[in-house]
Coordinates of C-alpha atoms in Angstrom, one line a residue:
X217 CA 46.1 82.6 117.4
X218 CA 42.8 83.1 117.6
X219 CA 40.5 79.2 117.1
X220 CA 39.3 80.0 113.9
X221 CA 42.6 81.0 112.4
X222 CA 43.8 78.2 109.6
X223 CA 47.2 77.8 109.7
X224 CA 49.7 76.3 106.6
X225 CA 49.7 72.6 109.0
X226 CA 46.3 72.4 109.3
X227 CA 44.5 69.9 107.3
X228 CA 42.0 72.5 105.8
X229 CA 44.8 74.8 104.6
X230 CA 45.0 73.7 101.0
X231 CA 41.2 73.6 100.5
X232 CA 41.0 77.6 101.7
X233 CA 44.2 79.1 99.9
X234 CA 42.4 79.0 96.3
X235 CA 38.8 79.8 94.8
X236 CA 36.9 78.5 91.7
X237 CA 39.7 79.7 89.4
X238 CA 42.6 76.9 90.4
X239 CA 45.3 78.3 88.2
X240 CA 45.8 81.0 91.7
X241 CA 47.0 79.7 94.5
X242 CA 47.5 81.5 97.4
X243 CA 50.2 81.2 100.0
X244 CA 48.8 83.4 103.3
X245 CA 50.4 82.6 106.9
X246 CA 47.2 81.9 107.7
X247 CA 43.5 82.0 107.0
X248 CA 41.1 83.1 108.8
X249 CA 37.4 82.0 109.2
X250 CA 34.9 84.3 110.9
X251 CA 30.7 84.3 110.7
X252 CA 29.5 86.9 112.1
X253 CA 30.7 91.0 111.5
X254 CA 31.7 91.2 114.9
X255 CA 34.4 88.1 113.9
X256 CA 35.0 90.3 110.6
X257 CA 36.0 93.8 112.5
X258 CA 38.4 92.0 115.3
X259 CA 39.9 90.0 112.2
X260 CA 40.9 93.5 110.3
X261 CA 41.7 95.2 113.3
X262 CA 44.2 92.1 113.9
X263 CA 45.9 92.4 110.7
X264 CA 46.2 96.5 110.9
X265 CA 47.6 96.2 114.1
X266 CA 50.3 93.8 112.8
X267 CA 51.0 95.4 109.7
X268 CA 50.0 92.5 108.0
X269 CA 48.6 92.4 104.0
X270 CA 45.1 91.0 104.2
X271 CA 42.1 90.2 101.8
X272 CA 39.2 88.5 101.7
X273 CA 37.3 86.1 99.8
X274 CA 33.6 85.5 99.8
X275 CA 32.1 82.8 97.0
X276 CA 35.5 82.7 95.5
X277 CA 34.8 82.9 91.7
X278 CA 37.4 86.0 90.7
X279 CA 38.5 85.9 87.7
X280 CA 42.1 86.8 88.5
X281 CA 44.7 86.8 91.4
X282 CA 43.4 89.2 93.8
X283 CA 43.1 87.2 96.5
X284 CA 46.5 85.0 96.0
X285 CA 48.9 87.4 95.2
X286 CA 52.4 86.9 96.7
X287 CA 52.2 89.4 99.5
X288 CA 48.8 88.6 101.1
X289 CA 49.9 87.4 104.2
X290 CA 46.0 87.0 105.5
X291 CA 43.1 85.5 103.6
X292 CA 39.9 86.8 105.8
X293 CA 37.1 83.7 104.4
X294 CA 33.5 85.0 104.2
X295 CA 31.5 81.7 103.7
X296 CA 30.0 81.2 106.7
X297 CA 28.9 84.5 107.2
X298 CA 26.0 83.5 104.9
X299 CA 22.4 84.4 106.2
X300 CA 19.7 85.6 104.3
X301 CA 16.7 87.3 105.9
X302 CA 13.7 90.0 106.2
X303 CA 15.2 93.0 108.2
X304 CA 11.7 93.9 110.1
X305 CA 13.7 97.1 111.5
X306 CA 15.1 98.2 108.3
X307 CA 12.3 96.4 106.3
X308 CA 14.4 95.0 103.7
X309 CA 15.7 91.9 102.9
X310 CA 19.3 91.2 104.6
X311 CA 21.9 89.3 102.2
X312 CA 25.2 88.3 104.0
X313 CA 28.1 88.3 101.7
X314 CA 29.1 84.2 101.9
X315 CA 25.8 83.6 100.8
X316 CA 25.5 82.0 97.3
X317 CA 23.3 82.9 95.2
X318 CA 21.4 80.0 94.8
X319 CA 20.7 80.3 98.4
X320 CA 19.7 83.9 98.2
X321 CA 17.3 83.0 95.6
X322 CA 15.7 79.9 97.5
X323 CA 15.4 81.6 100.6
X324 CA 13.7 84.6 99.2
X325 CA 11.3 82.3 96.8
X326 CA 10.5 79.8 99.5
X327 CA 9.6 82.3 101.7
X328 CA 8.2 85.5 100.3
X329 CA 7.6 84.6 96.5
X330 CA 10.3 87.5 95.5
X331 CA 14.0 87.2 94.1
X332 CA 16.9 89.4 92.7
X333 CA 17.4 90.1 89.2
X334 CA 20.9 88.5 90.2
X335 CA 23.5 85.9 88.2
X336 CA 22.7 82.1 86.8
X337 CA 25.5 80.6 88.7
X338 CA 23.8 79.2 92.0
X339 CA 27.8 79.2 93.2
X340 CA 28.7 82.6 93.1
X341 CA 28.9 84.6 96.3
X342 CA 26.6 87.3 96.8
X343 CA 29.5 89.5 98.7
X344 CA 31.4 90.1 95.0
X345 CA 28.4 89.7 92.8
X346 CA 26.7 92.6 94.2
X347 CA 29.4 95.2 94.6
X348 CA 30.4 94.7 91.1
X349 CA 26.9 95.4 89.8
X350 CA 24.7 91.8 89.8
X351 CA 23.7 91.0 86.4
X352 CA 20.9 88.1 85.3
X353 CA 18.4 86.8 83.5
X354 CA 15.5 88.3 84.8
X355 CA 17.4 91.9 84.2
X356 CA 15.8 93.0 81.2
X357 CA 12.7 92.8 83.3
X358 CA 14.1 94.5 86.4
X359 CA 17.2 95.9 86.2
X360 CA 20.8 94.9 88.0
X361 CA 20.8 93.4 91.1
X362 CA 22.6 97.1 92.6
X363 CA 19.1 98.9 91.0
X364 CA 17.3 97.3 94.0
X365 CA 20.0 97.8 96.9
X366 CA 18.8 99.6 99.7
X367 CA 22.0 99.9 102.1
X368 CA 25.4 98.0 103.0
X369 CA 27.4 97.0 106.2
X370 CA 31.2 97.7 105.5
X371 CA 34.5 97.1 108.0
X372 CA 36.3 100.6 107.2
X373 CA 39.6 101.4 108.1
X374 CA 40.7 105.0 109.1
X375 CA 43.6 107.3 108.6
X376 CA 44.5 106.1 112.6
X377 CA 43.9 102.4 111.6
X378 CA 41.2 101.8 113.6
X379 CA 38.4 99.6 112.4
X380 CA 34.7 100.0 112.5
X381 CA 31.5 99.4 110.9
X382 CA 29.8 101.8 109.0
X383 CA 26.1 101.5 107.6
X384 CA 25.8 103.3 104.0
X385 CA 22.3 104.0 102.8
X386 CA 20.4 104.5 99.4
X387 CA 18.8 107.9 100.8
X388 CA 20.8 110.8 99.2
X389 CA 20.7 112.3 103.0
X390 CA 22.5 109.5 104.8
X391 CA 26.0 111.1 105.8
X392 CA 27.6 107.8 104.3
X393 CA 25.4 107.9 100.9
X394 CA 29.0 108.0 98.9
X395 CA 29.9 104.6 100.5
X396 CA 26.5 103.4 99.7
X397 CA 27.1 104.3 95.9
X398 CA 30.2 103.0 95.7
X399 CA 29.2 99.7 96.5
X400 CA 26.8 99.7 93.4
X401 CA 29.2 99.0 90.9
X402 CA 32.9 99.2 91.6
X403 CA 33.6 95.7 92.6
X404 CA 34.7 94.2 95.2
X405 CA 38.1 94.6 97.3
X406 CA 38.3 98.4 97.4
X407 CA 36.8 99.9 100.2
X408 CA 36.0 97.4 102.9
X409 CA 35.1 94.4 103.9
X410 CA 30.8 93.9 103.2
X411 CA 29.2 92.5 106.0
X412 CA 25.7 92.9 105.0
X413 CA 23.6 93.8 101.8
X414 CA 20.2 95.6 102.4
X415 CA 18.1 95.0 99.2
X416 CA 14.4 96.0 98.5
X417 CA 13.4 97.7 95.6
X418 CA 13.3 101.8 95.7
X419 CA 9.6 102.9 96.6
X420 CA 8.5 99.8 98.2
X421 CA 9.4 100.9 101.8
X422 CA 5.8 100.6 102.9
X423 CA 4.6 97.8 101.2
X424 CA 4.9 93.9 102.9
X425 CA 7.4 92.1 102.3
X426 CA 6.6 90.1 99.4
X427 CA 6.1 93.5 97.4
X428 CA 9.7 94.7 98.4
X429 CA 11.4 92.8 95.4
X430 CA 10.8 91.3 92.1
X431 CA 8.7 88.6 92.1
X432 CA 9.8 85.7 89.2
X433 CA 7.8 84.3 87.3
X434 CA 5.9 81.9 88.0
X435 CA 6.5 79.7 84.9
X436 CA 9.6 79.6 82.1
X437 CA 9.9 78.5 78.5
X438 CA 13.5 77.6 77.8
X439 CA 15.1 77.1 74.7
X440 CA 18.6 75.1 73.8
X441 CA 19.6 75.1 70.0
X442 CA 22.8 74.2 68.6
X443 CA 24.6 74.6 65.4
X444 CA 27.2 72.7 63.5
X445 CA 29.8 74.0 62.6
X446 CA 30.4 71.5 59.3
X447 CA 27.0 73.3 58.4
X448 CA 28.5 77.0 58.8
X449 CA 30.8 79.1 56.0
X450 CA 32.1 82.4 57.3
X451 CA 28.6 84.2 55.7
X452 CA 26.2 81.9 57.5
X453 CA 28.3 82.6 61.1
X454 CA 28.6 86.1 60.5
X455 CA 25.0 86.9 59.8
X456 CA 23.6 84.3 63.0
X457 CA 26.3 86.8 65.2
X458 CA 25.0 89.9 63.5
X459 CA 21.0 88.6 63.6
X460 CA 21.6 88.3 67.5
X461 CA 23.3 90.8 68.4
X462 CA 21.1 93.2 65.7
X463 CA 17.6 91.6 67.3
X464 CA 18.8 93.3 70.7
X465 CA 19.9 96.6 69.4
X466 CA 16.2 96.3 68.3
X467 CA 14.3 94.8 71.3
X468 CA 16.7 96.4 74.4
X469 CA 14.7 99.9 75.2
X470 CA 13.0 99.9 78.2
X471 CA 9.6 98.6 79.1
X472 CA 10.2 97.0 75.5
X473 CA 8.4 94.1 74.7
X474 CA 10.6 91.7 74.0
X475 CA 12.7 92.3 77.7
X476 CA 11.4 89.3 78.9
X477 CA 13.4 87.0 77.0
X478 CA 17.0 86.1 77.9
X479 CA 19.3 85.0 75.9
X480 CA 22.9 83.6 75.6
X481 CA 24.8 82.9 72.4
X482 CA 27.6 80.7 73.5
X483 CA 30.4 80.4 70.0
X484 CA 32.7 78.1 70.6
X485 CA 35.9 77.1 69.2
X486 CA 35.3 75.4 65.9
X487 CA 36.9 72.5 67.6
X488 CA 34.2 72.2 69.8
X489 CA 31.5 70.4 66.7
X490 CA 28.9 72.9 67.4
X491 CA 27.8 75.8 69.6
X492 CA 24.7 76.6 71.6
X493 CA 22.3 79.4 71.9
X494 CA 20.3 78.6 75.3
X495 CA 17.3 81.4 75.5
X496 CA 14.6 81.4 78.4
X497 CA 11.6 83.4 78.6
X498 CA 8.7 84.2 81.0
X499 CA 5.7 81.9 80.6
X500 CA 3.3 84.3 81.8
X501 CA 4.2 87.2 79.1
X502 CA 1.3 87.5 76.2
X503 CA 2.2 85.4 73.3
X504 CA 5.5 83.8 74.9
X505 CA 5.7 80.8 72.7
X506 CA 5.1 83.0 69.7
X507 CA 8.1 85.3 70.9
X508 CA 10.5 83.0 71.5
X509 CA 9.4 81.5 67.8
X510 CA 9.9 84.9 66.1
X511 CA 13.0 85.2 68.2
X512 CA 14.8 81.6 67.2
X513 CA 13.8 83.0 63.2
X514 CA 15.4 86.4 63.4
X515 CA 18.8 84.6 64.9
X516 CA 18.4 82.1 61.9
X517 CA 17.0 84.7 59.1
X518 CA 19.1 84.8 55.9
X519 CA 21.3 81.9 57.0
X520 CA 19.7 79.0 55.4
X521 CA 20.8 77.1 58.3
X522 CA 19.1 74.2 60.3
X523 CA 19.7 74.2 63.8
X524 CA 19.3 71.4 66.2
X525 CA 16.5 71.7 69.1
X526 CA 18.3 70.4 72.2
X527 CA 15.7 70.7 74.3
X528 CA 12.1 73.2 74.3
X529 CA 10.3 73.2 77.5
X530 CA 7.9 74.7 80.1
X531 CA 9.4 75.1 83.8
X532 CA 8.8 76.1 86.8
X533 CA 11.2 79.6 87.4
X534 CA 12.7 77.8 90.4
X535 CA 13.1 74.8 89.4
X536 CA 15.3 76.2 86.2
X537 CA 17.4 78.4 89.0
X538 CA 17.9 75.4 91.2
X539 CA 18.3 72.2 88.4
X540 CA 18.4 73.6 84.7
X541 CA 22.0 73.8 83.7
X542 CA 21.3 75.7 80.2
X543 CA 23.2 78.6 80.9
X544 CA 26.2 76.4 82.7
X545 CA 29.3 75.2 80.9
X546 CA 31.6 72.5 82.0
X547 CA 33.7 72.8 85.9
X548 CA 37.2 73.2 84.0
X549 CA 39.1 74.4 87.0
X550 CA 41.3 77.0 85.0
X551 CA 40.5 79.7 83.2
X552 CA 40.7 83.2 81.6
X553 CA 38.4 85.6 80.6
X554 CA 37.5 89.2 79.5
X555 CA 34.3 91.0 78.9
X556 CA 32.9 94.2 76.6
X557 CA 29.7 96.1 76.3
X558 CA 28.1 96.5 73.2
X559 CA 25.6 99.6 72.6
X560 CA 24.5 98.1 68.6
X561 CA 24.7 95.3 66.7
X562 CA 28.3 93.6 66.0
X563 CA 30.3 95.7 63.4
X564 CA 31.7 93.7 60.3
X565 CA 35.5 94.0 61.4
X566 CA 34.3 92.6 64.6
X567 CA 32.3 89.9 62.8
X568 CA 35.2 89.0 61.3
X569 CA 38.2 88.7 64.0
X570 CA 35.7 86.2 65.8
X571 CA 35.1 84.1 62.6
X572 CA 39.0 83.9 62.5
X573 CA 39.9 83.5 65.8
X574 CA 36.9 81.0 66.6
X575 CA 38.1 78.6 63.0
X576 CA 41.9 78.6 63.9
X577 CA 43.8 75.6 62.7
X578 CA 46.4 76.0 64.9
X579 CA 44.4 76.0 68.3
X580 CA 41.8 73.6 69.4
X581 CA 40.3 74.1 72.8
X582 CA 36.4 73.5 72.2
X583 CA 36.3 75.5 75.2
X584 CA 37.2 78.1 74.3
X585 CA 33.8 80.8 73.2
X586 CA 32.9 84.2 72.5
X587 CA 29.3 84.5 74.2
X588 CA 26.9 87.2 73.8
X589 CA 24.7 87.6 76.2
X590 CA 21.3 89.6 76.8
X591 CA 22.0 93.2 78.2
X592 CA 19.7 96.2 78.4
X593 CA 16.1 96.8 79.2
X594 CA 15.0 97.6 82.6
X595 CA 19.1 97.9 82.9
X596 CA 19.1 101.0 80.5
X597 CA 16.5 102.9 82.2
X598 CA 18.8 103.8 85.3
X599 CA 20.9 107.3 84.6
X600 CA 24.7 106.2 84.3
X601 CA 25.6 108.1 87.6
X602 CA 23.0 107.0 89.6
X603 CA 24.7 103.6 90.3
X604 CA 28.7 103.3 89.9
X605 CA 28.1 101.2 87.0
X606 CA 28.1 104.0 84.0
X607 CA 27.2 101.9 81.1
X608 CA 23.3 102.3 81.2
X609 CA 22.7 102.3 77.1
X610 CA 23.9 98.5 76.3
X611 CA 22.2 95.8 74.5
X612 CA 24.5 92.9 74.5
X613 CA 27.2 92.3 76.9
X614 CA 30.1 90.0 75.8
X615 CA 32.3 87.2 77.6
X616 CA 35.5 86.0 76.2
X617 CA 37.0 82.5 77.6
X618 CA 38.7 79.5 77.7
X619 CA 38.8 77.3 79.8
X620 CA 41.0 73.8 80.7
X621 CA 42.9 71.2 83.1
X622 CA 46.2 71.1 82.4
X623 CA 48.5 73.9 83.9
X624 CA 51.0 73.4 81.6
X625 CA 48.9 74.8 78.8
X626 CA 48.6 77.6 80.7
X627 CA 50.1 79.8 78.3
X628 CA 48.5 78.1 75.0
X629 CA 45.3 79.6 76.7
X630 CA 46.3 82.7 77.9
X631 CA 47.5 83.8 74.4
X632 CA 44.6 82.7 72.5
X633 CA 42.1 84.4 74.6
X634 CA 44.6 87.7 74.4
X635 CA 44.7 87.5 70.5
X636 CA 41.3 87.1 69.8
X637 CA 40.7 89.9 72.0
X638 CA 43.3 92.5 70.1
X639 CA 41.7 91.0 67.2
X640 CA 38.1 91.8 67.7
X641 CA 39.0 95.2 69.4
X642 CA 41.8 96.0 67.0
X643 CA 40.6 99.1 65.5
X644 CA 40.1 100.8 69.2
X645 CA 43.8 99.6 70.2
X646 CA 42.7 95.8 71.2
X647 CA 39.9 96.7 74.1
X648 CA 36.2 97.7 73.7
X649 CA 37.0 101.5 74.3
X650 CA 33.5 103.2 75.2
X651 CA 32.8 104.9 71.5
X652 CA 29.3 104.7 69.2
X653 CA 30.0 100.6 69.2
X654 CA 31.7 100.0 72.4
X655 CA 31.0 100.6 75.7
X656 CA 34.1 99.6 78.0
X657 CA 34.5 96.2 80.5
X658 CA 32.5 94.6 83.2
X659 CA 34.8 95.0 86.7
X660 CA 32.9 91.1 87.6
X661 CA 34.6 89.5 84.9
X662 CA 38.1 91.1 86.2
X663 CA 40.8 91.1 83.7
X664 CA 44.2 92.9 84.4
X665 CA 45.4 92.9 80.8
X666 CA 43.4 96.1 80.2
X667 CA 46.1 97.7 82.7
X668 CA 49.1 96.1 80.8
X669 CA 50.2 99.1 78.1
X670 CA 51.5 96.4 76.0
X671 CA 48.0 94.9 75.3
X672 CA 45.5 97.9 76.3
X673 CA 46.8 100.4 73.5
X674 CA 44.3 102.3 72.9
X675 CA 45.1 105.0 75.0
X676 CA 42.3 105.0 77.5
X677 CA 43.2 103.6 80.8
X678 CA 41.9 100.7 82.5
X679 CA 39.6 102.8 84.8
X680 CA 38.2 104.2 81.9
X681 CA 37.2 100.8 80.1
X682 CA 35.7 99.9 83.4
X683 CA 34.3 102.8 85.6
X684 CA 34.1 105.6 82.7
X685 CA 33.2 109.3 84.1
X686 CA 32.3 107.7 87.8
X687 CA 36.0 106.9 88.3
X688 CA 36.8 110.0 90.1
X689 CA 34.3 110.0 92.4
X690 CA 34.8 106.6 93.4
X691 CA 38.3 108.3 93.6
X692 CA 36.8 110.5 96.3
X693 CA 35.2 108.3 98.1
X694 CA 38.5 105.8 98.3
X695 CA 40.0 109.0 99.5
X696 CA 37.6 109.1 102.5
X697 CA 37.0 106.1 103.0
X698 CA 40.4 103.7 102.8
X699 CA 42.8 106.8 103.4
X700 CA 45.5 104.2 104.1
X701 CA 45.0 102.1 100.8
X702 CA 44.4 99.3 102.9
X703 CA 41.9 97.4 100.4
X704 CA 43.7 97.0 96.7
X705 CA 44.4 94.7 93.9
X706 CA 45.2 95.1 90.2
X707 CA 42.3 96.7 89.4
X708 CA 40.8 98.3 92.7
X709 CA 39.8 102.4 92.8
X710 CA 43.3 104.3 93.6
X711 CA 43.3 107.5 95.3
X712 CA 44.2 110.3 92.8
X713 CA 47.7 110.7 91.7
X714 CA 48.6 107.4 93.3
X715 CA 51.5 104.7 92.0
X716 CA 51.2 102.3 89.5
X717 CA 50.7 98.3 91.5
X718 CA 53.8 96.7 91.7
X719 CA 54.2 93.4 89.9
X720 CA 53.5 92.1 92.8
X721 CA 49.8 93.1 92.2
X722 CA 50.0 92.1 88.8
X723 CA 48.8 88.4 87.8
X724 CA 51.2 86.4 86.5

């Protein structure tokens, strides 16, 4: 075995068989580490060549199992191929996959003055965060993170299982554009192995450096409020939901003038007291302070309500992506979550299912939430088949979860989280089916129920909630590009016409 190979007596073993999520635990033969794509190309080539069931885990936030199921015999562990830098030959900024984010964003503030309209979890991996689309809250200003990617490094396997590395460009020209498009929305685990992210922003080719990619601003007024819930009836929460949700249906066009606020509206279990609406906005924006004001009233109008200010301040923008924790809930090592679009404001039967679900008497997790969270903007004015991700007309994107300790509550959880769901999506066959309201899931906050016929009854598949019309392309370019379906989970691309997953491939 090679000297970075991890085996199940090694000290280090336990640390490397799990991500984030500890509920899955893996059980590989080994582990292997690599840094560098050279390391990444001889460790596939390895596993094809033994017949061996590989992945491969970069910041290790999924959501679900992908990377622990039962028959992955090798975990291939990206973290240490992490280095961010200025490509002079390709002039773009390079992004290695094991980077996280809150080293992407340092390293591209500290030295050029630009960042990526990317996530507010410094911990998250850049190798899955991209791929599945890269969503922040600077996106209302500048679209998704896969708006300003340029090209991409992926370990491809042939039809002879041979291994090499293919560069994908932006540049509808480049023989490997489909590879390239594919990696701009259809998450991560279905194609290859990323190596290497190429990111400046389209037209900027001949500019320096420090004009190749958003530059943040340079000051932030943030915003945490709270509400109790002793103070709230069903009216009052239903028309603070509704006020939010309605104020983005309102303010989510782009070039709009209020897309350089941000906002999330975190509703949390009744058991929790009180829940939180954290909101930050750019400093430098005419009239900031008296946006954010109008902003806080529209949430509150017609309610009657008095909420508590947890804290109103002006920031530097990199000290808020480094130190301020407004957007951050608590580590709880387990959890489960799920995710919709919306394209206008919350519907009443909607308004009510979360009321319900979010007051039960007979389940008490305070956290547990329903967050709404700024969409649209800069977002909506990319076509929806320019990137893979097809849902380009949103204003509000939702996150269900719940999140706790104890593994032997496990199932409490899981059924709560997959009630409210079917209750909130219960006219639409309990999932966010794309119609005038709905627009489908987000592939980064993975969820496999949508694939169980039991819970997704709607009638449109999985694929659909999540890919929408760019499915079968992305079908095509799995066809050309992974012709041995050597890259797959629960909810990876599958060639046309191909077999359910086993339950092996199923979480449990």
């Amino acid at each position: 075995m090679p000297r970075d190979t991890v085996l199940a007596n090694d000290s280090r073993y336990r640390g490397l068989i799990s991500g984030a999520n500890t509920r899955w635990v893996g059980s590989p033969d080994f582990v292997r580490l690599v840094a560098s794509a050279e390391e990444v190309e001889e460790a596939v080539q390895d596993a094809v060549d033994r017949g061996l069931r590989f992945t491969v885990r970069s910041g290790g936030h999924c959501d679900e199992n992908f990377t622990t199921t039962g028959d992955i015999q090798v975990v291939i562990n990206l973290a240490a191929l992490d280095s961010v830098h200025y490509d002079e030959e390709r002039r773009a900024f390079a992004v290695e996959p094991g980077a996280s984010l809150g080293r992407v964003y340092e390293t591209l503030y500290r030295g050029w003055g630009v960042t990526l309209p990317g996530g507010t979890c410094p911990t998250v991996g850049a190798g899955g965060h991209i791929v599945g689309g890269g969503y922040g809250a600077l996106s209302r200003l500048h679209g998704l993170t896969v708006d300003h990617l340029e090209a991409v490094e992926v370990v491809v396997v042939d039809e002879n299982g041979r291994c090499r590395r293919v560069v994908a460009g932006r540049d509808p020209d480049d023989p490997h554009h489909d590879l390239w498009w594919a990696h701009t929305g259809a998450g991560g685990g279905t194609f290859g192995v990323v190596t290497k992210y190429w990111l400046r922003t389209p037209g900027t080719a001949s500019a320096p450096p420090h004009q190749q990619l958003p530059a943040p601003p340079q000051q932030v007024i943030v915003s945490d409020v709270a509400w109790s819930w002793d103070d709230l009836t069903e009216a009052t929460f239903t028309a603070l939901v509704r006020n939010f949700s309605a104020w983005h249906e309102a303010n989510s066009a782009p070039g709009s003038p209020g897309a350089g606020l941000y906002s999330q509206l975190k509703t949390q279990h009744r058991s929790a007291g009180s829940f939180r609406m954290s909101t930050q906005v750019d400093a430098g924006l005419p009239g900031a302070n008296e946006k954010l004001d109008a902003f806080l009233a529209a949430v509150n109008e017609g309610t009657g309500l008095t909420y508590t200010v947890n804290d109103r301040s002006v920031l530097p923008w990199f000290y808020t992506v480094r130190e301020w924790f407004g957007f951050v809930e608590p580590s709880l090592p387990r959890w489960k979550a799920k995710s919709s679009y919306l394209r206008r404001a919350v519907p009443d039967d909607q308004l009510a299912a979360m009321y319900r679900q979010l007051t039960r008497d007979d389940y008490d997790n305070p956290f547990s939430m329903i967050a709404l969270v700024s969409y649209g903007g800069r977002i909506n004015a990319v076509g929806a088949s320019e990137t893979a991700v097809a849902q380009r007309d949103s204003v509000v994107k939702l996150l269900f979860v719940t999140l706790w300790t104890d593994p032997t509550h496990d199932e409490r959880h899981d059924r709560w989280i997959r009630e409210c769901y079917a209750d909130v999506y219960a006219s639409s066959g309990g999932v966010p089916a794309p119609n005038d309201v709905t627009d489908g899931c987000f592939i980064n906050y993975a969820d496999a129920d949508v694939a169980d016929p039991a819970l997704n009854r709607s009638g449109t598949a999985w694929h659909e909630l999540y890919f929408k019309h760019n499915y079968a392309r992305l079908q095509e370019v799995k066809k050309r590009w992974d012709p041995r379906g050597e890259f797959r989970h629960a909810l990876s691309v599958r060639p046309a016409l191909a077999p359910a997953p086993t339950p092996e491939d199923r979480p449990t």
